[in-house]
């Protein structure tokens, strides 16, 4: 059985990561979106195993100790991370897995799973990014300025990624995202392709 591909997707707030994934799915791409582990309590209608894997601090600290998380990060008093089991179970079933995480987490994943494909999404320019942040209407002027400053630092780290996508036209960007995954499936370094090559000898 072919193994799934691990895709790590990053980009600053306002780049349109979620929109691109939704459009890629609409265009026919099948994948499992990774569910994060978190120590925070469920909010509203959130369900364990669907929105997050809700754990206690003690449980997550034990997971980190036992190397059960591909990456983890403390945000204020809560810990968030990526379950290695969730990712590996899906990959072993031949299902592609997408992690939507920040640059720090992405590089942590790459160090543990070098075969992961890192894709960074940016808007066409900084003016567009600023307009999107303001247009969301979810933050005040000070918060927008903070996110905008952070975004510039994150974009500088895109040089460490395998691919850069410019989200100018959503349909086109999603199609390019799909093309990357299709091309990655054809890499000779993938085990199934090595087997095909060996079968000719």
mmCIF file of C-alpha atoms in Angstrom:
data_model
loop_
_atom_site.group_PDB
_atom_site.id
_atom_site.type_symbol
_atom_site.label_atom_id
_atom_site.label_comp_id
_atom_site.label_asym_id
_atom_site.label_seq_id
_atom_site.Cartn_x
_atom_site.Cartn_y
_atom_site.Cartn_z
ATOM 1 C CA UNK A 1 0.000 0.000 0.000
ATOM 2 C CA UNK A 2 1.234 3.486 -0.829
ATOM 3 C CA UNK A 3 1.980 5.700 2.133
ATOM 4 C CA UNK A 4 0.284 9.062 2.468
ATOM 5 C CA UNK A 5 2.177 12.341 2.169
ATOM 6 C CA UNK A 6 2.625 14.686 5.120
ATOM 7 C CA UNK A 7 1.995 18.276 4.044
ATOM 8 C CA UNK A 8 2.834 21.138 6.399
ATOM 9 C CA UNK A 9 1.062 24.381 5.509
ATOM 10 C CA UNK A 10 2.072 27.712 7.024
ATOM 11 C CA UNK A 11 1.585 31.380 6.347
ATOM 12 C CA UNK A 12 0.814 34.591 8.214
ATOM 13 C CA UNK A 13 -2.655 35.439 9.506
ATOM 14 C CA UNK A 14 -4.629 36.721 6.535
ATOM 15 C CA UNK A 15 -2.767 34.621 3.946
ATOM 16 C CA UNK A 16 -5.858 32.469 3.362
ATOM 17 C CA UNK A 17 -4.621 29.031 4.439
ATOM 18 C CA UNK A 18 -8.047 27.730 5.436
ATOM 19 C CA UNK A 19 -9.648 29.131 2.287
ATOM 20 C CA UNK A 20 -7.066 27.413 0.072
ATOM 21 C CA UNK A 21 -7.571 24.068 1.818
ATOM 22 C CA UNK A 22 -11.354 24.367 1.422
ATOM 23 C CA UNK A 23 -10.973 25.196 -2.269
ATOM 24 C CA UNK A 24 -8.477 22.333 -2.802
ATOM 25 C CA UNK A 25 -10.994 19.936 -1.261
ATOM 26 C CA UNK A 26 -13.700 21.398 -3.497
ATOM 27 C CA UNK A 27 -11.434 20.724 -6.485
ATOM 28 C CA UNK A 28 -11.179 17.058 -5.478
ATOM 29 C CA UNK A 29 -8.116 16.785 -3.241
ATOM 30 C CA UNK A 30 -8.645 14.256 -0.455
ATOM 31 C CA UNK A 31 -6.715 14.629 2.793
ATOM 32 C CA UNK A 32 -7.013 14.446 6.564
ATOM 33 C CA UNK A 33 -6.584 17.749 8.368
ATOM 34 C CA UNK A 34 -4.564 17.104 11.511
ATOM 35 C CA UNK A 35 -6.356 17.588 14.826
ATOM 36 C CA UNK A 36 -4.260 19.365 17.444
ATOM 37 C CA UNK A 37 -3.773 18.203 21.006
ATOM 38 C CA UNK A 38 -4.520 20.945 23.548
ATOM 39 C CA UNK A 39 -4.667 21.440 27.295
ATOM 40 C CA UNK A 40 -7.375 24.089 27.102
ATOM 41 C CA UNK A 41 -11.009 23.295 27.843
ATOM 42 C CA UNK A 42 -13.586 22.810 25.057
ATOM 43 C CA UNK A 43 -15.443 25.942 23.958
ATOM 44 C CA UNK A 44 -19.082 26.023 22.897
ATOM 45 C CA UNK A 45 -19.897 23.022 20.698
ATOM 46 C CA UNK A 46 -16.302 21.785 20.342
ATOM 47 C CA UNK A 47 -16.009 17.985 20.426
ATOM 48 C CA UNK A 48 -13.048 15.890 21.553
ATOM 49 C CA UNK A 49 -11.464 14.051 18.613
ATOM 50 C CA UNK A 50 -13.105 16.341 16.050
ATOM 51 C CA UNK A 51 -12.054 19.907 16.897
ATOM 52 C CA UNK A 52 -9.161 19.012 19.211
ATOM 53 C CA UNK A 53 -7.845 16.184 21.328
ATOM 54 C CA UNK A 54 -8.517 17.674 24.755
ATOM 55 C CA UNK A 55 -5.959 16.577 27.368
ATOM 56 C CA UNK A 56 -4.855 17.600 30.842
ATOM 57 C CA UNK A 57 -1.501 19.330 31.376
ATOM 58 C CA UNK A 58 -0.192 16.145 32.957
ATOM 59 C CA UNK A 59 -1.252 14.036 29.963
ATOM 60 C CA UNK A 60 0.369 16.399 27.449
ATOM 61 C CA UNK A 61 3.566 16.670 29.457
ATOM 62 C CA UNK A 62 3.688 12.860 29.479
ATOM 63 C CA UNK A 63 3.138 12.817 25.699
ATOM 64 C CA UNK A 64 6.039 15.242 25.211
ATOM 65 C CA UNK A 65 8.245 13.133 27.489
ATOM 66 C CA UNK A 66 7.370 9.970 25.508
ATOM 67 C CA UNK A 67 7.959 11.700 22.125
ATOM 68 C CA UNK A 68 4.294 11.321 21.165
ATOM 69 C CA UNK A 69 4.040 14.838 19.709
ATOM 70 C CA UNK A 70 5.645 15.870 16.422
ATOM 71 C CA UNK A 71 5.697 19.461 17.626
ATOM 72 C CA UNK A 72 4.351 21.432 20.557
ATOM 73 C CA UNK A 73 4.062 25.032 21.639
ATOM 74 C CA UNK A 74 2.983 26.845 24.790
ATOM 75 C CA UNK A 75 0.522 29.666 24.162
ATOM 76 C CA UNK A 76 0.013 31.651 27.348
ATOM 77 C CA UNK A 77 -0.805 28.919 29.919
ATOM 78 C CA UNK A 78 -1.950 26.272 27.441
ATOM 79 C CA UNK A 79 -0.016 23.729 25.365
ATOM 80 C CA UNK A 80 -0.857 22.845 21.756
ATOM 81 C CA UNK A 81 0.747 20.094 19.721
ATOM 82 C CA UNK A 82 0.480 17.576 16.876
ATOM 83 C CA UNK A 83 -0.208 13.935 17.696
ATOM 84 C CA UNK A 84 2.387 11.650 16.099
ATOM 85 C CA UNK A 85 -0.079 8.726 16.294
ATOM 86 C CA UNK A 86 -2.831 10.587 14.414
ATOM 87 C CA UNK A 87 -0.409 11.535 11.646
ATOM 88 C CA UNK A 88 1.279 8.128 11.327
ATOM 89 C CA UNK A 89 -1.998 6.159 11.477
ATOM 90 C CA UNK A 90 -3.398 8.156 8.546
ATOM 91 C CA UNK A 91 -0.167 8.085 6.523
ATOM 92 C CA UNK A 92 0.073 4.309 6.945
ATOM 93 C CA UNK A 93 -3.483 3.983 5.574
ATOM 94 C CA UNK A 94 -2.375 5.862 2.454
ATOM 95 C CA UNK A 95 -4.151 9.069 3.487
ATOM 96 C CA UNK A 96 -2.400 12.398 2.934
ATOM 97 C CA UNK A 97 -2.274 14.532 6.087
ATOM 98 C CA UNK A 98 -2.205 18.338 6.220
ATOM 99 C CA UNK A 99 -0.832 20.164 9.255
ATOM 100 C CA UNK A 100 -1.764 23.848 9.417
ATOM 101 C CA UNK A 101 0.843 25.131 11.867
ATOM 102 C CA UNK A 102 3.269 28.016 12.408
ATOM 103 C CA UNK A 103 6.869 28.196 11.209
ATOM 104 C CA UNK A 104 8.349 27.038 14.508
ATOM 105 C CA UNK A 105 6.205 23.908 14.539
ATOM 106 C CA UNK A 106 6.807 23.270 10.840
ATOM 107 C CA UNK A 107 10.579 23.147 11.241
ATOM 108 C CA UNK A 108 10.201 20.934 14.301
ATOM 109 C CA UNK A 109 8.112 18.489 12.248
ATOM 110 C CA UNK A 110 10.638 18.583 9.384
ATOM 111 C CA UNK A 111 13.462 17.674 11.775
ATOM 112 C CA UNK A 112 11.536 14.576 12.919
ATOM 113 C CA UNK A 113 9.989 13.650 9.562
ATOM 114 C CA UNK A 114 12.334 14.882 6.772
ATOM 115 C CA UNK A 115 9.958 13.508 4.125
ATOM 116 C CA UNK A 116 7.328 16.119 5.094
ATOM 117 C CA UNK A 117 6.498 18.643 2.354
ATOM 118 C CA UNK A 118 6.571 22.236 3.628
ATOM 119 C CA UNK A 119 4.412 24.782 1.784
ATOM 120 C CA UNK A 120 4.251 28.472 2.665
ATOM 121 C CA UNK A 121 1.370 30.697 1.534
ATOM 122 C CA UNK A 122 1.597 34.475 1.161
ATOM 123 C CA UNK A 123 -0.749 37.103 -0.307
ATOM 124 C CA UNK A 124 0.483 38.953 -3.395
ATOM 125 C CA UNK A 125 1.916 41.841 -1.340
ATOM 126 C CA UNK A 126 1.993 43.406 2.127
ATOM 127 C CA UNK A 127 -0.764 45.906 1.301
ATOM 128 C CA UNK A 128 -3.108 43.009 0.507
ATOM 129 C CA UNK A 129 -2.126 41.276 3.741
ATOM 130 C CA UNK A 130 -2.823 44.417 5.783
ATOM 131 C CA UNK A 131 -6.176 44.916 4.049
ATOM 132 C CA UNK A 132 -7.201 41.343 4.846
ATOM 133 C CA UNK A 133 -6.260 41.707 8.496
ATOM 134 C CA UNK A 134 -8.257 44.929 8.780
ATOM 135 C CA UNK A 135 -11.132 43.519 6.721
ATOM 136 C CA UNK A 136 -11.696 40.613 9.091
ATOM 137 C CA UNK A 137 -12.919 43.114 11.675
ATOM 138 C CA UNK A 138 -12.032 40.799 14.563
ATOM 139 C CA UNK A 139 -9.205 42.873 16.043
ATOM 140 C CA UNK A 140 -8.540 46.470 16.978
ATOM 141 C CA UNK A 141 -5.881 48.666 15.355
ATOM 142 C CA UNK A 142 -3.191 47.717 17.870
ATOM 143 C CA UNK A 143 -3.821 43.987 17.424
ATOM 144 C CA UNK A 144 -3.760 44.320 13.633
ATOM 145 C CA UNK A 145 -0.421 46.150 13.839
ATOM 146 C CA UNK A 146 0.971 43.390 16.055
ATOM 147 C CA UNK A 147 -0.179 40.630 13.672
ATOM 148 C CA UNK A 148 1.166 42.565 10.678
ATOM 149 C CA UNK A 149 4.592 42.924 12.303
ATOM 150 C CA UNK A 150 4.647 39.233 13.204
ATOM 151 C CA UNK A 151 3.649 38.323 9.656
ATOM 152 C CA UNK A 152 6.709 40.041 8.197
ATOM 153 C CA UNK A 153 8.954 37.948 10.455
ATOM 154 C CA UNK A 154 7.133 34.756 9.498
ATOM 155 C CA UNK A 155 7.434 35.469 5.775
ATOM 156 C CA UNK A 156 11.211 35.778 6.155
ATOM 157 C CA UNK A 157 11.215 32.138 7.336
ATOM 158 C CA UNK A 158 9.543 30.943 4.137
ATOM 159 C CA UNK A 159 13.057 30.418 2.732
ATOM 160 C CA UNK A 160 13.214 27.222 4.851
ATOM 161 C CA UNK A 161 10.158 25.749 3.097
ATOM 162 C CA UNK A 162 10.011 23.561 -0.016
ATOM 163 C CA UNK A 163 7.405 25.602 -1.893
ATOM 164 C CA UNK A 164 6.002 29.132 -1.921
ATOM 165 C CA UNK A 165 2.448 29.801 -3.067
ATOM 166 C CA UNK A 166 1.121 33.298 -3.759
ATOM 167 C CA UNK A 167 -2.569 33.492 -2.907
ATOM 168 C CA UNK A 168 -3.776 36.081 -5.388
ATOM 169 C CA UNK A 169 -6.565 34.090 -7.056
ATOM 170 C CA UNK A 170 -7.971 31.399 -4.770
ATOM 171 C CA UNK A 171 -8.860 28.854 -7.473
ATOM 172 C CA UNK A 172 -5.434 29.142 -9.095
ATOM 173 C CA UNK A 173 -3.564 28.899 -5.786
ATOM 174 C CA UNK A 174 -5.562 25.818 -4.751
ATOM 175 C CA UNK A 175 -4.834 24.199 -8.122
ATOM 176 C CA UNK A 176 -1.118 24.847 -7.616
ATOM 177 C CA UNK A 177 -1.366 23.320 -4.138
ATOM 178 C CA UNK A 178 -2.897 20.181 -5.678
ATOM 179 C CA UNK A 179 -0.192 20.102 -8.385
ATOM 180 C CA UNK A 180 2.520 20.103 -5.709
ATOM 181 C CA UNK A 181 0.935 17.098 -3.956
ATOM 182 C CA UNK A 182 0.564 15.228 -7.257
ATOM 183 C CA UNK A 183 4.203 15.916 -8.162
ATOM 184 C CA UNK A 184 5.368 14.812 -4.707
ATOM 185 C CA UNK A 185 3.644 11.452 -5.192
ATOM 186 C CA UNK A 186 5.934 10.858 -8.181
ATOM 187 C CA UNK A 187 9.212 11.428 -6.333
ATOM 188 C CA UNK A 188 11.598 8.522 -6.909
ATOM 189 C CA UNK A 189 12.617 8.728 -3.250
ATOM 190 C CA UNK A 190 9.158 7.552 -2.124
ATOM 191 C CA UNK A 191 9.144 3.898 -1.080
ATOM 192 C CA UNK A 192 6.430 2.777 -3.494
ATOM 193 C CA UNK A 193 8.310 4.324 -6.421
ATOM 194 C CA UNK A 194 11.544 2.625 -5.303
ATOM 195 C CA UNK A 195 9.630 -0.670 -5.390
ATOM 196 C CA UNK A 196 8.374 0.032 -8.908
ATOM 197 C CA UNK A 197 11.924 0.786 -10.093
ATOM 198 C CA UNK A 198 13.223 -2.378 -8.400
ATOM 199 C CA UNK A 199 10.549 -4.492 -10.116
ATOM 200 C CA UNK A 200 12.175 -3.750 -13.481
ATOM 201 C CA UNK A 201 15.500 -5.275 -12.398
#
